[in-house]
């Protein structure tokens, strides 16, 4: 499917980064078995919720600092090198696709990024790395304006970013192959992207360890680890491309 396609979209979720040591949300032992998600409205209105939120985020930043792109991220980067990646839509906030070498103009970060921190009052942005000492020492870091600081990610209950959502919908509706990697496909509107692609006539492939609600409409489903599956896909693609030359 990828070999024949002109416009391949890869769509990744937390499952592509578990092999880098960053837990996903919904797998057994995932984040949700230990932390209750904090809604955006709670973050704004309740100091205990803000503290809980930052306890989880500190753990995420520790995981991020210790993590490197894995074989699956590298395979997605190789798809771009091979001229076989039109857009990469990611729900991930860990920045590992950029570290693996995908260009920023190919990546649509649907749920924002942990690499930036934003003030919820004045909107000022800083590199998370620059704020690490304060993140380590303050229960809830505050902006110079007095507002609460929060990673530039989209929390539950927070509005989706308009530009990224539109770009992802356009890519999904105009691609000819759509490859899902490591997503439970339960978080909407992100999870509607593969549906849009399929309904617009694209082939749909899903690589995920557990079943997803869209397996029944997919053209192919691989219940395998992302690293092994994507390495095999890129190997096969390269041998077909070499054979065609
Ligand atoms: P999810 O936790 O709902 O689902 C992850 C899926 O990946 C699961 O179905 C699991 O079976 C599968 N999986 C786990 N390890 C795998 C592997 N090695 N190979 C193949 N499949 C594997 O994640 P989601 O669908 O991305 O949605 C949850 C939200 O979590 C997203 O909004 C995302 O922003 C956020 N999140 C991101 C990160 C990250 O950036 N790394 C980590 C945790 C949560």
PDB file of C-alpha atoms and ligand atoms in Angstrom:
ATOM      1  CA  UNK A   1       0.000   0.000   0.000  1.00  0.00           C
ATOM      2  CA  UNK A   2       2.757   2.445   0.948  1.00  0.00           C
ATOM      3  CA  UNK A   3       4.828   1.499  -2.084  1.00  0.00           C
ATOM      4  CA  UNK A   4       1.931   2.322  -4.424  1.00  0.00           C
ATOM      5  CA  UNK A   5       0.798   5.476  -2.602  1.00  0.00           C
ATOM      6  CA  UNK A   6       1.787   9.037  -3.539  1.00  0.00           C
ATOM      7  CA  UNK A   7       0.592  10.679  -0.314  1.00  0.00           C
ATOM      8  CA  UNK A   8       1.302   8.645   2.793  1.00  0.00           C
ATOM      9  CA  UNK A   9       0.161   9.944   6.175  1.00  0.00           C
ATOM     10  CA  UNK A  10       1.515   8.368   9.362  1.00  0.00           C
ATOM     11  CA  UNK A  11      -0.523   8.929  12.529  1.00  0.00           C
ATOM     12  CA  UNK A  12       1.167   8.133  15.827  1.00  0.00           C
ATOM     13  CA  UNK A  13       0.060   7.804  19.435  1.00  0.00           C
ATOM     14  CA  UNK A  14       1.650   7.127  22.802  1.00  0.00           C
ATOM     15  CA  UNK A  15       2.269   3.472  21.824  1.00  0.00           C
ATOM     16  CA  UNK A  16       5.098   4.445  19.457  1.00  0.00           C
ATOM     17  CA  UNK A  17       7.067   5.839  22.405  1.00  0.00           C
ATOM     18  CA  UNK A  18       6.628   3.022  24.953  1.00  0.00           C
ATOM     19  CA  UNK A  19       9.706   1.286  23.508  1.00  0.00           C
ATOM     20  CA  UNK A  20      11.601   4.501  24.350  1.00  0.00           C
ATOM     21  CA  UNK A  21      10.542   4.148  28.000  1.00  0.00           C
ATOM     22  CA  UNK A  22       7.627   6.626  28.032  1.00  0.00           C
ATOM     23  CA  UNK A  23       4.459   4.920  29.321  1.00  0.00           C
ATOM     24  CA  UNK A  24       1.229   5.328  27.357  1.00  0.00           C
ATOM     25  CA  UNK A  25      -2.127   6.147  28.981  1.00  0.00           C
ATOM     26  CA  UNK A  26      -4.344   3.137  28.431  1.00  0.00           C
ATOM     27  CA  UNK A  27      -2.149   0.010  28.390  1.00  0.00           C
ATOM     28  CA  UNK A  28      -2.132  -2.095  31.584  1.00  0.00           C
ATOM     29  CA  UNK A  29       0.378  -0.330  33.882  1.00  0.00           C
ATOM     30  CA  UNK A  30      -0.035   2.862  31.783  1.00  0.00           C
ATOM     31  CA  UNK A  31      -0.328   6.326  33.286  1.00  0.00           C
ATOM     32  CA  UNK A  32      -4.054   6.065  33.957  1.00  0.00           C
ATOM     33  CA  UNK A  33      -3.627   3.132  36.292  1.00  0.00           C
ATOM     34  CA  UNK A  34      -1.664   5.540  38.567  1.00  0.00           C
ATOM     35  CA  UNK A  35      -2.884   9.092  37.868  1.00  0.00           C
ATOM     36  CA  UNK A  36      -6.351  10.511  37.400  1.00  0.00           C
ATOM     37  CA  UNK A  37      -6.276  12.950  34.463  1.00  0.00           C
ATOM     38  CA  UNK A  38      -6.672  16.616  35.419  1.00  0.00           C
ATOM     39  CA  UNK A  39      -9.194  18.466  33.266  1.00  0.00           C
ATOM     40  CA  UNK A  40      -8.182  21.915  31.991  1.00  0.00           C
ATOM     41  CA  UNK A  41     -10.989  23.598  33.983  1.00  0.00           C
ATOM     42  CA  UNK A  42      -9.726  21.890  37.161  1.00  0.00           C
ATOM     43  CA  UNK A  43      -6.188  23.104  36.429  1.00  0.00           C
ATOM     44  CA  UNK A  44      -7.507  26.670  36.200  1.00  0.00           C
ATOM     45  CA  UNK A  45      -9.735  26.545  39.280  1.00  0.00           C
ATOM     46  CA  UNK A  46      -8.272  24.125  41.836  1.00  0.00           C
ATOM     47  CA  UNK A  47      -4.789  24.376  43.373  1.00  0.00           C
ATOM     48  CA  UNK A  48      -4.743  20.721  44.517  1.00  0.00           C
ATOM     49  CA  UNK A  49      -5.502  19.660  40.919  1.00  0.00           C
ATOM     50  CA  UNK A  50      -2.662  21.885  39.662  1.00  0.00           C
ATOM     51  CA  UNK A  51      -0.277  20.190  42.141  1.00  0.00           C
ATOM     52  CA  UNK A  52      -1.429  16.716  41.049  1.00  0.00           C
ATOM     53  CA  UNK A  53      -0.996  17.713  37.414  1.00  0.00           C
ATOM     54  CA  UNK A  54       2.608  18.867  37.993  1.00  0.00           C
ATOM     55  CA  UNK A  55       3.521  15.690  39.938  1.00  0.00           C
ATOM     56  CA  UNK A  56       2.609  13.673  36.828  1.00  0.00           C
ATOM     57  CA  UNK A  57       4.328  16.157  34.509  1.00  0.00           C
ATOM     58  CA  UNK A  58       7.594  16.029  36.498  1.00  0.00           C
ATOM     59  CA  UNK A  59       7.587  12.249  36.023  1.00  0.00           C
ATOM     60  CA  UNK A  60       6.909  12.728  32.294  1.00  0.00           C
ATOM     61  CA  UNK A  61       9.821  15.193  32.005  1.00  0.00           C
ATOM     62  CA  UNK A  62      12.114  12.687  33.773  1.00  0.00           C
ATOM     63  CA  UNK A  63      11.029   9.999  31.292  1.00  0.00           C
ATOM     64  CA  UNK A  64      11.537  12.375  28.377  1.00  0.00           C
ATOM     65  CA  UNK A  65      15.039  13.324  29.550  1.00  0.00           C
ATOM     66  CA  UNK A  66      15.989   9.640  29.693  1.00  0.00           C
ATOM     67  CA  UNK A  67      14.401   8.680  26.372  1.00  0.00           C
ATOM     68  CA  UNK A  68      15.683   8.476  22.823  1.00  0.00           C
ATOM     69  CA  UNK A  69      13.869   7.709  19.562  1.00  0.00           C
ATOM     70  CA  UNK A  70      13.379   3.959  19.069  1.00  0.00           C
ATOM     71  CA  UNK A  71      13.322   1.784  15.946  1.00  0.00           C
ATOM     72  CA  UNK A  72       9.743   2.847  15.133  1.00  0.00           C
ATOM     73  CA  UNK A  73      10.542   6.599  15.261  1.00  0.00           C
ATOM     74  CA  UNK A  74      13.638   5.934  13.146  1.00  0.00           C
ATOM     75  CA  UNK A  75      11.567   3.994  10.594  1.00  0.00           C
ATOM     76  CA  UNK A  76       9.102   6.901  10.289  1.00  0.00           C
ATOM     77  CA  UNK A  77      12.060   9.249   9.748  1.00  0.00           C
ATOM     78  CA  UNK A  78      13.332   6.873   7.071  1.00  0.00           C
ATOM     79  CA  UNK A  79       9.954   6.984   5.309  1.00  0.00           C
ATOM     80  CA  UNK A  80      10.529  10.724   4.945  1.00  0.00           C
ATOM     81  CA  UNK A  81      14.076  10.202   3.621  1.00  0.00           C
ATOM     82  CA  UNK A  82      12.664   7.731   1.091  1.00  0.00           C
ATOM     83  CA  UNK A  83      10.168  10.364  -0.102  1.00  0.00           C
ATOM     84  CA  UNK A  84       7.304   8.281   1.288  1.00  0.00           C
ATOM     85  CA  UNK A  85       5.952  10.574   3.983  1.00  0.00           C
ATOM     86  CA  UNK A  86       3.514  13.312   3.107  1.00  0.00           C
ATOM     87  CA  UNK A  87       2.523  14.252   6.660  1.00  0.00           C
ATOM     88  CA  UNK A  88       3.113  12.884  10.140  1.00  0.00           C
ATOM     89  CA  UNK A  89       0.192  13.555  12.465  1.00  0.00           C
ATOM     90  CA  UNK A  90       1.100  12.859  16.066  1.00  0.00           C
ATOM     91  CA  UNK A  91      -0.865  12.888  19.291  1.00  0.00           C
ATOM     92  CA  UNK A  92       2.442  12.681  21.133  1.00  0.00           C
ATOM     93  CA  UNK A  93       3.905  15.506  23.121  1.00  0.00           C
ATOM     94  CA  UNK A  94       7.392  14.075  23.649  1.00  0.00           C
ATOM     95  CA  UNK A  95       9.201  15.511  20.589  1.00  0.00           C
ATOM     96  CA  UNK A  96      10.796  12.148  19.716  1.00  0.00           C
ATOM     97  CA  UNK A  97       9.807  12.383  16.031  1.00  0.00           C
ATOM     98  CA  UNK A  98      11.844  15.593  15.736  1.00  0.00           C
ATOM     99  CA  UNK A  99      14.754  13.888  17.531  1.00  0.00           C
ATOM    100  CA  UNK A 100      14.533  10.963  15.077  1.00  0.00           C
ATOM    101  CA  UNK A 101      15.012  13.383  12.169  1.00  0.00           C
ATOM    102  CA  UNK A 102      11.541  14.107  10.768  1.00  0.00           C
ATOM    103  CA  UNK A 103      11.303  17.700   9.540  1.00  0.00           C
ATOM    104  CA  UNK A 104       9.155  20.068  11.526  1.00  0.00           C
ATOM    105  CA  UNK A 105       7.170  21.068   8.430  1.00  0.00           C
ATOM    106  CA  UNK A 106       6.002  17.450   8.044  1.00  0.00           C
ATOM    107  CA  UNK A 107       4.889  17.064  11.671  1.00  0.00           C
ATOM    108  CA  UNK A 108       1.436  18.075  12.858  1.00  0.00           C
ATOM    109  CA  UNK A 109       1.381  18.000  16.672  1.00  0.00           C
ATOM    110  CA  UNK A 110      -2.319  17.639  17.402  1.00  0.00           C
ATOM    111  CA  UNK A 111      -2.027  17.732  21.184  1.00  0.00           C
ATOM    112  CA  UNK A 112       0.779  20.270  21.508  1.00  0.00           C
ATOM    113  CA  UNK A 113       4.184  19.651  23.028  1.00  0.00           C
ATOM    114  CA  UNK A 114       5.889  19.301  26.389  1.00  0.00           C
ATOM    115  CA  UNK A 115       8.961  21.029  24.988  1.00  0.00           C
ATOM    116  CA  UNK A 116       7.369  24.434  25.524  1.00  0.00           C
ATOM    117  CA  UNK A 117       5.767  25.814  28.677  1.00  0.00           C
ATOM    118  CA  UNK A 118       3.027  28.411  28.503  1.00  0.00           C
ATOM    119  CA  UNK A 119       1.449  30.823  30.935  1.00  0.00           C
ATOM    120  CA  UNK A 120      -2.303  30.194  31.022  1.00  0.00           C
ATOM    121  CA  UNK A 121      -2.893  33.922  31.733  1.00  0.00           C
ATOM    122  CA  UNK A 122      -0.565  35.959  29.486  1.00  0.00           C
ATOM    123  CA  UNK A 123       0.390  33.231  26.983  1.00  0.00           C
ATOM    124  CA  UNK A 124       4.183  33.826  27.363  1.00  0.00           C
ATOM    125  CA  UNK A 125       6.151  30.784  26.123  1.00  0.00           C
ATOM    126  CA  UNK A 126       9.511  29.425  27.310  1.00  0.00           C
ATOM    127  CA  UNK A 127      11.578  26.344  26.547  1.00  0.00           C
ATOM    128  CA  UNK A 128      10.768  23.689  29.146  1.00  0.00           C
ATOM    129  CA  UNK A 129      14.498  22.932  29.391  1.00  0.00           C
ATOM    130  CA  UNK A 130      15.209  26.506  30.530  1.00  0.00           C
ATOM    131  CA  UNK A 131      12.582  26.236  33.280  1.00  0.00           C
ATOM    132  CA  UNK A 132      13.679  22.826  34.608  1.00  0.00           C
ATOM    133  CA  UNK A 133      15.201  24.133  37.876  1.00  0.00           C
ATOM    134  CA  UNK A 134      11.907  25.868  38.732  1.00  0.00           C
ATOM    135  CA  UNK A 135       9.828  22.887  37.619  1.00  0.00           C
ATOM    136  CA  UNK A 136      11.861  20.718  40.007  1.00  0.00           C
ATOM    137  CA  UNK A 137      11.550  23.115  42.959  1.00  0.00           C
ATOM    138  CA  UNK A 138       8.104  24.672  42.760  1.00  0.00           C
ATOM    139  CA  UNK A 139       4.938  22.643  43.327  1.00  0.00           C
ATOM    140  CA  UNK A 140       3.193  24.736  40.655  1.00  0.00           C
ATOM    141  CA  UNK A 141       5.524  27.080  38.738  1.00  0.00           C
ATOM    142  CA  UNK A 142       4.229  30.597  38.125  1.00  0.00           C
ATOM    143  CA  UNK A 143       4.863  33.136  35.381  1.00  0.00           C
ATOM    144  CA  UNK A 144       6.324  36.590  36.122  1.00  0.00           C
ATOM    145  CA  UNK A 145       2.795  37.936  35.509  1.00  0.00           C
ATOM    146  CA  UNK A 146       1.495  35.717  38.341  1.00  0.00           C
ATOM    147  CA  UNK A 147      -0.304  33.279  36.001  1.00  0.00           C
ATOM    148  CA  UNK A 148       0.080  29.508  36.277  1.00  0.00           C
ATOM    149  CA  UNK A 149       2.581  27.805  34.011  1.00  0.00           C
ATOM    150  CA  UNK A 150       1.552  24.696  32.089  1.00  0.00           C
ATOM    151  CA  UNK A 151       3.244  22.657  29.357  1.00  0.00           C
ATOM    152  CA  UNK A 152       2.019  23.690  25.899  1.00  0.00           C
ATOM    153  CA  UNK A 153      -0.054  20.526  25.577  1.00  0.00           C
ATOM    154  CA  UNK A 154      -3.784  20.147  25.052  1.00  0.00           C
ATOM    155  CA  UNK A 155      -5.351  18.908  28.283  1.00  0.00           C
ATOM    156  CA  UNK A 156      -8.674  17.118  28.486  1.00  0.00           C
ATOM    157  CA  UNK A 157     -11.372  19.790  28.305  1.00  0.00           C
ATOM    158  CA  UNK A 158      -9.086  22.236  26.478  1.00  0.00           C
ATOM    159  CA  UNK A 159      -9.905  23.439  22.948  1.00  0.00           C
ATOM    160  CA  UNK A 160      -8.037  21.707  20.122  1.00  0.00           C
ATOM    161  CA  UNK A 161      -5.551  23.902  18.208  1.00  0.00           C
ATOM    162  CA  UNK A 162      -7.388  25.177  15.114  1.00  0.00           C
ATOM    163  CA  UNK A 163      -4.435  25.279  12.678  1.00  0.00           C
ATOM    164  CA  UNK A 164      -3.186  21.763  13.532  1.00  0.00           C
ATOM    165  CA  UNK A 165      -6.672  20.235  13.563  1.00  0.00           C
ATOM    166  CA  UNK A 166      -7.467  21.727  10.140  1.00  0.00           C
ATOM    167  CA  UNK A 167      -4.100  20.610   8.735  1.00  0.00           C
ATOM    168  CA  UNK A 168      -4.619  17.063  10.049  1.00  0.00           C
ATOM    169  CA  UNK A 169      -8.161  16.875   8.637  1.00  0.00           C
ATOM    170  CA  UNK A 170      -6.941  18.099   5.244  1.00  0.00           C
ATOM    171  CA  UNK A 171      -4.052  15.602   5.198  1.00  0.00           C
ATOM    172  CA  UNK A 172      -6.395  12.758   6.219  1.00  0.00           C
ATOM    173  CA  UNK A 173      -8.956  13.609   3.553  1.00  0.00           C
ATOM    174  CA  UNK A 174      -6.417  13.953   0.707  1.00  0.00           C
ATOM    175  CA  UNK A 175      -3.961  11.109   1.418  1.00  0.00           C
ATOM    176  CA  UNK A 176      -4.002   7.746  -0.333  1.00  0.00           C
ATOM    177  CA  UNK A 177      -2.494   5.657   2.490  1.00  0.00           C
ATOM    178  CA  UNK A 178      -2.964   6.238   6.221  1.00  0.00           C
ATOM    179  CA  UNK A 179      -0.838   4.309   8.711  1.00  0.00           C
ATOM    180  CA  UNK A 180      -1.785   4.350  12.411  1.00  0.00           C
ATOM    181  CA  UNK A 181       1.015   3.437  14.843  1.00  0.00           C
ATOM    182  CA  UNK A 182       0.507   2.912  18.580  1.00  0.00           C
ATOM    183  CA  UNK A 183      -2.833   4.548  19.261  1.00  0.00           C
ATOM    184  CA  UNK A 184      -5.867   3.150  21.061  1.00  0.00           C
ATOM    185  CA  UNK A 185      -7.960   5.421  18.756  1.00  0.00           C
ATOM    186  CA  UNK A 186     -10.151   6.396  21.671  1.00  0.00           C
ATOM    187  CA  UNK A 187      -9.294  10.096  21.959  1.00  0.00           C
ATOM    188  CA  UNK A 188     -11.409  12.311  19.696  1.00  0.00           C
ATOM    189  CA  UNK A 189     -11.181  14.309  17.494  1.00  0.00           C
ATOM    190  CA  UNK A 190      -7.691  12.818  16.870  1.00  0.00           C
ATOM    191  CA  UNK A 191      -9.132   9.323  16.484  1.00  0.00           C
ATOM    192  CA  UNK A 192     -11.496  10.479  13.745  1.00  0.00           C
ATOM    193  CA  UNK A 193      -8.538  11.153  11.385  1.00  0.00           C
ATOM    194  CA  UNK A 194      -8.193   7.513  10.237  1.00  0.00           C
ATOM    195  CA  UNK A 195     -11.959   7.414   9.693  1.00  0.00           C
ATOM    196  CA  UNK A 196     -11.804  10.563   7.541  1.00  0.00           C
ATOM    197  CA  UNK A 197      -8.948   8.994   5.538  1.00  0.00           C
ATOM    198  CA  UNK A 198     -10.813   5.737   4.973  1.00  0.00           C
ATOM    199  CA  UNK A 199     -14.059   7.502   4.044  1.00  0.00           C
ATOM    200  CA  UNK A 200     -12.086   9.646   1.566  1.00  0.00           C
ATOM    201  CA  UNK A 201     -10.814   6.533  -0.216  1.00  0.00           C
ATOM    202  CA  UNK A 202      -7.368   5.996   1.364  1.00  0.00           C
ATOM    203  CA  UNK A 203      -6.034   2.600   2.389  1.00  0.00           C
ATOM    204  CA  UNK A 204      -5.928   2.233   6.168  1.00  0.00           C
ATOM    205  CA  UNK A 205      -3.303   0.213   8.070  1.00  0.00           C
ATOM    206  CA  UNK A 206      -3.157  -0.069  11.860  1.00  0.00           C
ATOM    207  CA  UNK A 207      -0.133  -1.181  13.910  1.00  0.00           C
ATOM    208  CA  UNK A 208      -1.171  -1.516  17.557  1.00  0.00           C
ATOM    209  CA  UNK A 209      -0.609  -4.088  20.283  1.00  0.00           C
ATOM    210  CA  UNK A 210      -4.271  -4.046  21.358  1.00  0.00           C
ATOM    211  CA  UNK A 211      -7.445  -4.036  19.238  1.00  0.00           C
ATOM    212  CA  UNK A 212      -8.834  -0.610  18.274  1.00  0.00           C
ATOM    213  CA  UNK A 213     -12.399   0.452  17.410  1.00  0.00           C
ATOM    214  CA  UNK A 214     -11.331   0.982  13.767  1.00  0.00           C
ATOM    215  CA  UNK A 215      -9.792  -2.462  13.181  1.00  0.00           C
ATOM    216  CA  UNK A 216     -13.013  -3.583  11.481  1.00  0.00           C
ATOM    217  CA  UNK A 217     -12.708  -0.966   8.706  1.00  0.00           C
ATOM    218  CA  UNK A 218      -8.916  -1.175   8.293  1.00  0.00           C
ATOM    219  CA  UNK A 219      -7.395  -2.831   5.229  1.00  0.00           C
ATOM    220  CA  UNK A 220      -4.694  -4.388   7.378  1.00  0.00           C
ATOM    221  CA  UNK A 221      -4.102  -4.677  11.125  1.00  0.00           C
ATOM    222  CA  UNK A 222      -0.750  -5.616  12.671  1.00  0.00           C
ATOM    223  CA  UNK A 223      -0.987  -6.600  16.341  1.00  0.00           C
ATOM    224  CA  UNK A 224       2.740  -6.207  16.824  1.00  0.00           C
ATOM    225  CA  UNK A 225       5.178  -3.884  18.504  1.00  0.00           C
ATOM    226  CA  UNK A 226       5.690  -0.655  16.596  1.00  0.00           C
ATOM    227  CA  UNK A 227       9.472  -1.084  16.412  1.00  0.00           C
ATOM    228  CA  UNK A 228       9.332  -4.551  14.836  1.00  0.00           C
ATOM    229  CA  UNK A 229       6.424  -3.761  12.496  1.00  0.00           C
ATOM    230  CA  UNK A 230       7.780  -0.467  11.164  1.00  0.00           C
ATOM    231  CA  UNK A 231      11.282  -1.847  10.707  1.00  0.00           C
ATOM    232  CA  UNK A 232       9.783  -4.684   8.634  1.00  0.00           C
ATOM    233  CA  UNK A 233       7.594  -2.273   6.629  1.00  0.00           C
ATOM    234  CA  UNK A 234      10.541   0.003   5.749  1.00  0.00           C
ATOM    235  CA  UNK A 235      12.760  -2.987   4.893  1.00  0.00           C
ATOM    236  CA  UNK A 236      10.097  -4.355   2.518  1.00  0.00           C
ATOM    237  CA  UNK A 237       9.469  -0.907   1.027  1.00  0.00           C
ATOM    238  CA  UNK A 238      13.177  -0.377   0.333  1.00  0.00           C
ATOM    239  CA  UNK A 239      13.494  -3.746  -1.370  1.00  0.00           C
ATOM    240  CA  UNK A 240      10.449  -2.979  -3.564  1.00  0.00           C
ATOM    241  CA  UNK A 241      11.780   0.488  -4.416  1.00  0.00           C
ATOM    242  CA  UNK A 242      15.193  -1.017  -5.284  1.00  0.00           C
ATOM    243  CA  UNK A 243      13.453  -3.658  -7.437  1.00  0.00           C
ATOM    244  CA  UNK A 244      11.488  -0.977  -9.286  1.00  0.00           C
ATOM    245  CA  UNK A 245      14.664   0.958 -10.244  1.00  0.00           C
TER     246      UNK A 245
HETATM  247  P1  LIG B   1      -3.237   5.365  24.405  1.00  0.00           P
HETATM  248  O1  LIG B   1      -2.471   5.245  25.663  1.00  0.00           O
HETATM  249  O2  LIG B   1      -4.692   5.589  24.481  1.00  0.00           O
HETATM  250  O3  LIG B   1      -2.992   4.074  23.504  1.00  0.00           O
HETATM  251  C1  LIG B   1      -1.720   3.588  23.226  1.00  0.00           C
HETATM  252  C2  LIG B   1      -1.892   2.313  22.415  1.00  0.00           C
HETATM  253  O4  LIG B   1      -0.595   1.915  22.007  1.00  0.00           O
HETATM  254  C3  LIG B   1      -2.505   1.156  23.215  1.00  0.00           C
HETATM  255  O5  LIG B   1      -3.658   0.685  22.543  1.00  0.00           O
HETATM  256  C4  LIG B   1      -1.393   0.090  23.241  1.00  0.00           C
HETATM  257  O6  LIG B   1      -1.883  -1.211  23.004  1.00  0.00           O
HETATM  258  C5  LIG B   1      -0.509   0.500  22.099  1.00  0.00           C
HETATM  259  N1  LIG B   1       0.905   0.204  22.313  1.00  0.00           N
HETATM  260  C6  LIG B   1       1.635   0.345  23.452  1.00  0.00           C
HETATM  261  N2  LIG B   1       2.917   0.023  23.229  1.00  0.00           N
HETATM  262  C7  LIG B   1       2.999  -0.359  21.930  1.00  0.00           C
HETATM  263  C8  LIG B   1       4.054  -0.793  21.103  1.00  0.00           C
HETATM  264  N3  LIG B   1       5.307  -0.932  21.556  1.00  0.00           N
HETATM  265  N4  LIG B   1       3.791  -1.081  19.801  1.00  0.00           N
HETATM  266  C9  LIG B   1       2.515  -0.968  19.302  1.00  0.00           C
HETATM  267  N5  LIG B   1       1.482  -0.563  20.054  1.00  0.00           N
HETATM  268  C10 LIG B   1       1.716  -0.237  21.337  1.00  0.00           C
HETATM  269  O7  LIG B   1      -2.522   6.524  23.555  1.00  0.00           O
HETATM  270  P2  LIG B   1      -3.085   7.501  22.421  1.00  0.00           P
HETATM  271  O8  LIG B   1      -4.016   6.791  21.522  1.00  0.00           O
HETATM  272  O9  LIG B   1      -1.902   8.193  21.871  1.00  0.00           O
HETATM  273  O10 LIG B   1      -3.983   8.582  23.186  1.00  0.00           O
HETATM  274  C11 LIG B   1      -3.702   9.074  24.436  1.00  0.00           C
HETATM  275  C12 LIG B   1      -3.184  10.478  24.607  1.00  0.00           C
HETATM  276  O11 LIG B   1      -2.028  10.274  25.336  1.00  0.00           O
HETATM  277  C13 LIG B   1      -2.734  11.291  23.443  1.00  0.00           C
HETATM  278  O12 LIG B   1      -3.508  12.423  23.454  1.00  0.00           O
HETATM  279  C14 LIG B   1      -1.289  11.711  23.774  1.00  0.00           C
HETATM  280  O13 LIG B   1      -1.187  13.117  23.716  1.00  0.00           O
HETATM  281  C15 LIG B   1      -1.088  11.328  25.207  1.00  0.00           C
HETATM  282  N6  LIG B   1       0.183  10.717  25.624  1.00  0.00           N
HETATM  283  C16 LIG B   1       1.322  10.948  24.936  1.00  0.00           C
HETATM  284  C17 LIG B   1       2.503  10.340  25.340  1.00  0.00           C
HETATM  285  C18 LIG B   1       3.759  10.672  24.562  1.00  0.00           C
HETATM  286  O14 LIG B   1       3.870  11.768  24.018  1.00  0.00           O
HETATM  287  N7  LIG B   1       4.706   9.744  24.489  1.00  0.00           N
HETATM  288  C19 LIG B   1       2.513   9.470  26.419  1.00  0.00           C
HETATM  289  C20 LIG B   1       1.318   9.249  27.127  1.00  0.00           C
HETATM  290  C21 LIG B   1       0.146   9.877  26.706  1.00  0.00           C
END
